[in-house]
Short mmCIF file of C-alpha atoms and ligand atoms in Angstrom, two decimals:
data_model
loop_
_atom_site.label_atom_id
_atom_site.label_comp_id
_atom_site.label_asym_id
_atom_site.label_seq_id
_atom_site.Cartn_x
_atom_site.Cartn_y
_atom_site.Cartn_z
CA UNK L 1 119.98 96.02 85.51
CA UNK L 2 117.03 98.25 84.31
CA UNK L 3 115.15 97.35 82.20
CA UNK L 4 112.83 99.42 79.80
CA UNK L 5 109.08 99.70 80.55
CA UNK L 6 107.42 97.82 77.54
CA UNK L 7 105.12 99.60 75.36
CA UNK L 8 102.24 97.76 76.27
CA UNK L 9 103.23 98.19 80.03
CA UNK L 10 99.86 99.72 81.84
CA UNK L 11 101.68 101.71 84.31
CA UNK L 12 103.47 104.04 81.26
CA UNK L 13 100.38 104.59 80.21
CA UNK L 14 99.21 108.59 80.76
CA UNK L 15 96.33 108.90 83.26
CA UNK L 16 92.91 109.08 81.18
CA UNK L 17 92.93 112.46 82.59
CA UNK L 18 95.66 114.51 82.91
CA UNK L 19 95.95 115.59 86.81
CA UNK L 20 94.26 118.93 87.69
CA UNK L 21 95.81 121.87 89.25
CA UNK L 22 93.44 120.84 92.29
CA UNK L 23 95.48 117.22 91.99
CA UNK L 24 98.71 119.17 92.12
CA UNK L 25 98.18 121.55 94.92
CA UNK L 26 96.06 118.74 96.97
CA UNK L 27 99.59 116.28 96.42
CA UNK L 28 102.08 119.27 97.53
CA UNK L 29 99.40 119.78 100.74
CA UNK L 30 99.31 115.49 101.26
CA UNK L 31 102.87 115.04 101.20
CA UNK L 32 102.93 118.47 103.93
CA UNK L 33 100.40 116.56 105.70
CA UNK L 34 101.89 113.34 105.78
CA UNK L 35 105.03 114.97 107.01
CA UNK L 36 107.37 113.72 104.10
CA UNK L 37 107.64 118.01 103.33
CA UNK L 38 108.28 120.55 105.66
CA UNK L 39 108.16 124.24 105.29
CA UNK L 40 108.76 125.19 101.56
CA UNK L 41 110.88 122.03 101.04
CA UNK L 42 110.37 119.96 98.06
CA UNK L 43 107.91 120.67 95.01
CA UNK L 44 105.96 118.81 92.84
CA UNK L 45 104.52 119.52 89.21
CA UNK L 46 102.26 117.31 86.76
CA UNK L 47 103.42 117.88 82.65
CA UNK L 48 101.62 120.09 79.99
CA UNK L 49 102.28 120.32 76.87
CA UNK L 50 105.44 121.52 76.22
CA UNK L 51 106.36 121.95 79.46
CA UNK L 52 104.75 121.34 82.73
CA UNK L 53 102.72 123.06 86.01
CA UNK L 54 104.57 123.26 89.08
CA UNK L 55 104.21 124.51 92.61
CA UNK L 56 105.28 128.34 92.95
CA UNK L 57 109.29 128.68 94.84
CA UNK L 58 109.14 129.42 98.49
CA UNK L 59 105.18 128.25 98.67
CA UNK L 60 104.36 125.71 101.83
CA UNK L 61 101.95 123.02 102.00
CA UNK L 62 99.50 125.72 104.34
CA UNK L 63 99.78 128.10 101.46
CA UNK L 64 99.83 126.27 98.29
CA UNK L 65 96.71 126.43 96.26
CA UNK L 66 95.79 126.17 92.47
CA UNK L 67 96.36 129.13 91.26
CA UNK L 68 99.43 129.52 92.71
CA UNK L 69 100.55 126.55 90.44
CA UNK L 70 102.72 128.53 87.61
CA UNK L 71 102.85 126.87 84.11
CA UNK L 72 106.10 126.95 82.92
CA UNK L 73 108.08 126.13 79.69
CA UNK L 74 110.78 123.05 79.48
CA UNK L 75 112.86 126.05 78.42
CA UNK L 76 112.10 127.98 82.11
CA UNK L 77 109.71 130.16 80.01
CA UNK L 78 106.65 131.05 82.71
CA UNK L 79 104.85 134.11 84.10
CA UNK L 80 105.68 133.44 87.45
CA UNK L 81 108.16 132.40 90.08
CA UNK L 82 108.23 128.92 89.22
CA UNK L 83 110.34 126.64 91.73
CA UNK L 84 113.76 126.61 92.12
CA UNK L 85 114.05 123.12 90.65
CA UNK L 86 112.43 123.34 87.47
CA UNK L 87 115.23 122.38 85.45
CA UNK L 88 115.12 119.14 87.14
CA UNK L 89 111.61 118.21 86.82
CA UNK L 90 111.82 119.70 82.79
CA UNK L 91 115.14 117.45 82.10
CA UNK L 92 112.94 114.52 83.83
CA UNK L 93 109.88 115.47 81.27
CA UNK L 94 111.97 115.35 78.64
CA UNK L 95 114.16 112.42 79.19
CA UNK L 96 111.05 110.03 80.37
CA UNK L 97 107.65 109.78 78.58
CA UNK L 98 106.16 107.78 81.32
CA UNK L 99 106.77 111.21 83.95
CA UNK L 100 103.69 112.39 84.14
CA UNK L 101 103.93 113.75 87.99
CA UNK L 102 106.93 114.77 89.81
CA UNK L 103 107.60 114.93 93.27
CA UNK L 104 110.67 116.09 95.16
CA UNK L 105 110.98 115.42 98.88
CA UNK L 106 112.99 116.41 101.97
CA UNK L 107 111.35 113.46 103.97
CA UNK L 108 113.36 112.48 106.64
CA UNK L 109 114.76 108.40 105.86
CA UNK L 110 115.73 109.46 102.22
CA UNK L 111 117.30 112.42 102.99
CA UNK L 112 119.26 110.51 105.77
CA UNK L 113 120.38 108.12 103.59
CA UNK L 114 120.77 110.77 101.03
CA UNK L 115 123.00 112.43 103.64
CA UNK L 116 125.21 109.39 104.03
CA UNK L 117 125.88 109.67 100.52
CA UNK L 118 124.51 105.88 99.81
CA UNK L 119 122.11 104.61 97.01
CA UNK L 120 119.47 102.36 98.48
CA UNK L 121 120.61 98.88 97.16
CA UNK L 122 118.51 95.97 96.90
CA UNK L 123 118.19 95.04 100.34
CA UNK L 124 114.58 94.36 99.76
CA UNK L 125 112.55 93.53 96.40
CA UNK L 126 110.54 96.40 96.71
CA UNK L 127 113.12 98.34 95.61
CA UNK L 128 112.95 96.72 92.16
CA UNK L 129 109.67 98.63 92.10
CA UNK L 130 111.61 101.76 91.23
CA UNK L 131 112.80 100.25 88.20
CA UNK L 132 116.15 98.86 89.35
CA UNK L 133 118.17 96.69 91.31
CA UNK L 134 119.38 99.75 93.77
CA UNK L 135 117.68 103.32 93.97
CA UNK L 136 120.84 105.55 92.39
CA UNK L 137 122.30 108.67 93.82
CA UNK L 138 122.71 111.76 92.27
CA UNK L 139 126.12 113.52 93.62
CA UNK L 140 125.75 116.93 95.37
CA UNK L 141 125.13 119.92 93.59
CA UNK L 142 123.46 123.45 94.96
CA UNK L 143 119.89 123.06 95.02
CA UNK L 144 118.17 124.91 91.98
CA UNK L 145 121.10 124.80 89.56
CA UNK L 146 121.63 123.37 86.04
CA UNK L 147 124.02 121.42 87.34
CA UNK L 148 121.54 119.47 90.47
CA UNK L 149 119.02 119.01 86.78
CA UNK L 150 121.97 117.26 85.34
CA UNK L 151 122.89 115.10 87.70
CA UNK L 152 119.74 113.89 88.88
CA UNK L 153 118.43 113.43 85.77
CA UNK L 154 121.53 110.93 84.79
CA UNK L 155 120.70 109.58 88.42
CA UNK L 156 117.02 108.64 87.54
CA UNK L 157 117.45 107.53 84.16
CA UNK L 158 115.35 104.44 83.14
CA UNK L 159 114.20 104.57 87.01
CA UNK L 160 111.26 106.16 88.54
CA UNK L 161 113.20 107.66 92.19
CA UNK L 162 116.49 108.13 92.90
CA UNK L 163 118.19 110.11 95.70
CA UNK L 164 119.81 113.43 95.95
CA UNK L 165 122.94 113.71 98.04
CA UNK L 166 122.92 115.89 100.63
CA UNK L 167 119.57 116.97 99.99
CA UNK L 168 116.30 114.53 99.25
CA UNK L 169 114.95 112.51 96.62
CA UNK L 170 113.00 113.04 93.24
CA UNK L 171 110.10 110.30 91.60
CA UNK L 172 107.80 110.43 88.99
CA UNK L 173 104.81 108.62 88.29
CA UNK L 174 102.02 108.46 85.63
CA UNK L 175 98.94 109.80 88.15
CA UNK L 176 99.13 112.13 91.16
CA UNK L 177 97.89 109.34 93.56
CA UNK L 178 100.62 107.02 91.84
CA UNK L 179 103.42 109.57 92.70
CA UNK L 180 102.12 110.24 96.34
CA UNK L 181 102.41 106.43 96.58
CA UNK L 182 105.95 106.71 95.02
CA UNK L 183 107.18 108.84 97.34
CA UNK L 184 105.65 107.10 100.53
CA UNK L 185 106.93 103.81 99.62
CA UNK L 186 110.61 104.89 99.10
CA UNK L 187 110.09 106.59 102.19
CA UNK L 188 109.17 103.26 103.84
CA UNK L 189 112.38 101.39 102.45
CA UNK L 190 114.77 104.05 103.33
CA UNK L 191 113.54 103.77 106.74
CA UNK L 192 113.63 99.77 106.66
CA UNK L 193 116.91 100.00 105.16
CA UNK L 194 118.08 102.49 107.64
CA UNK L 195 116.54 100.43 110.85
CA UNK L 196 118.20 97.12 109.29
CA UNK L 197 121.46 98.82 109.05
CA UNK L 198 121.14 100.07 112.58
CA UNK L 199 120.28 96.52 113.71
CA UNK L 200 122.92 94.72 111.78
CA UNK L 201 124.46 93.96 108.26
CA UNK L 202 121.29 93.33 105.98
CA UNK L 203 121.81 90.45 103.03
CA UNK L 204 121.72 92.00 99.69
CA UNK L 205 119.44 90.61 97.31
CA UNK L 206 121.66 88.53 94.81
CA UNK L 207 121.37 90.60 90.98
CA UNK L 208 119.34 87.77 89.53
CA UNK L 209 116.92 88.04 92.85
CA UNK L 210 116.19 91.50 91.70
CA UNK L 211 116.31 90.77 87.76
CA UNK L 212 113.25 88.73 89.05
CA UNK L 213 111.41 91.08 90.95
CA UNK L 214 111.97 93.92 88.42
CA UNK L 215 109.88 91.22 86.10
CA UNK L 216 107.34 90.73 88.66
CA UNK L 217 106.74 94.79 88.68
CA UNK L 218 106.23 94.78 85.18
CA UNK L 219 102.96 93.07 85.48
CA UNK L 220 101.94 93.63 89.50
CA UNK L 221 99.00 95.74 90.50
CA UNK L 222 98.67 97.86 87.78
CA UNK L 223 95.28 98.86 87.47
CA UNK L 224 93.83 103.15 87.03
CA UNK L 225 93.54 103.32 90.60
CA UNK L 226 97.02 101.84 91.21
CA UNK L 227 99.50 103.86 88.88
P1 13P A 1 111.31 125.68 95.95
O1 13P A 1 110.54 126.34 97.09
O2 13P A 1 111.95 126.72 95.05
O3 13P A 1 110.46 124.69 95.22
O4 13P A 1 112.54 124.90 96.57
C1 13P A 1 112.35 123.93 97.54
C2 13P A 1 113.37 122.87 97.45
O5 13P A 1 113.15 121.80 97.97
C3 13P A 1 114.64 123.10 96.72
O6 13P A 1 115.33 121.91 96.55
#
């Protein structure tokens, strides 16, 4: 099941202040850092109006700084050389009020499940915290095309994550520190999921275990600091 965030649910509120171009370039340098990016891979934008600001194509966690960022247009109108994946952070914006930060990452436990071609099922509650009973997968597509926006965007649909086949994952969140901790935590239960796999057959949770925890997460922890 997924169920909808309710109105009054804190966590789809927008950040009191929208994040900076400092926020953006410091969470495309954190997630470098924190080794869920390498190189050039992944990218990461924060919505304007209209559109959004996102981290230039090709640009690395050593490079990236503010005014690199390149505003761009849900329509790909920018000035710049906005990343490859635009389309799928714009079809996100537009599909999903509650998307105020995007993140796309290469780390290495997604992308291997990712690689396997498996959603992350509910093999721990935590998932539910993604909106869900199971993190989807969006089928493979060419990086940077239409047709990638499409798919993931079906993929993460009522969700905040889901996975990219043969390539990574995508989340959004309402804050830059909220979608840092977004993409670290999926990160953690990819590699649980992955080590529990390797160890043995793990016990799905049962649907209504997960119906539960979704309705736990719409009332846990949500606080500014926390989304
Ligand atoms: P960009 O450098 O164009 O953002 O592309 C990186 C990437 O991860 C493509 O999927």
């Amino acid at each position: 099941m997924t169920l909808p965030a309710p109105a009054s649910r804190p966590s789809s509120r927008p950040a009191s202040r929208p994040p900076s171009r400092e926020d953006i370039a410091d969470l495309y340098r954190e997630l470098g850092r924190r080794g869920l990016n390498v190189g050039s891979s992944g990218n990461v934008s924060a919505r304007r109006p209209g559109g959004m600001v996102i981290t230039q194509t090709g640009i690395t966690g050593d490079t990236v700084r503010p005014d690199s960022l390149v505003e761009t247009a849900l329509d790909g109108t920018s000035a710049g050389a906005p990343s490859s994946e635009w389309q799928m952070h714009a079809l996100i914006y537009a599909a999903d009020p509650r998307a105020q930060v995007i993140v796309h990452t290469h780390s290495d436990h997604a992308t291997a499940l990712a690689c396997l071609n498996l959603p992350l099922p509910g093999f721990h509650y935590g998932v539910a915290e993604f909106g869900g009973d199971d993190v989807r997968i969006a089928p493979y597509a060419t990086f940077g095309t239409p047709e990638l926006a499409r798919l993931a965007a079906a993929a993460i649909a009522g969700r905040t994550a889901c996975l990219l086949a043969n390539h990574g994952m995508i989340c959004h969140a309402p804050t830059a520190a909220g979608a840092l901790r977004a993409a670290l935590k999926l990160e953690a239960l990819c590699r649980q999921y992955l080590i529990a796999r390797a160890a043995g057959r793990p016990r799905l949770l049962t649907r209504a275990q997960m119906d539960a925890a979704i309705l736990r997460y719409q009332n846990y922890g949500h606080t500014e600091e926390t989304t």
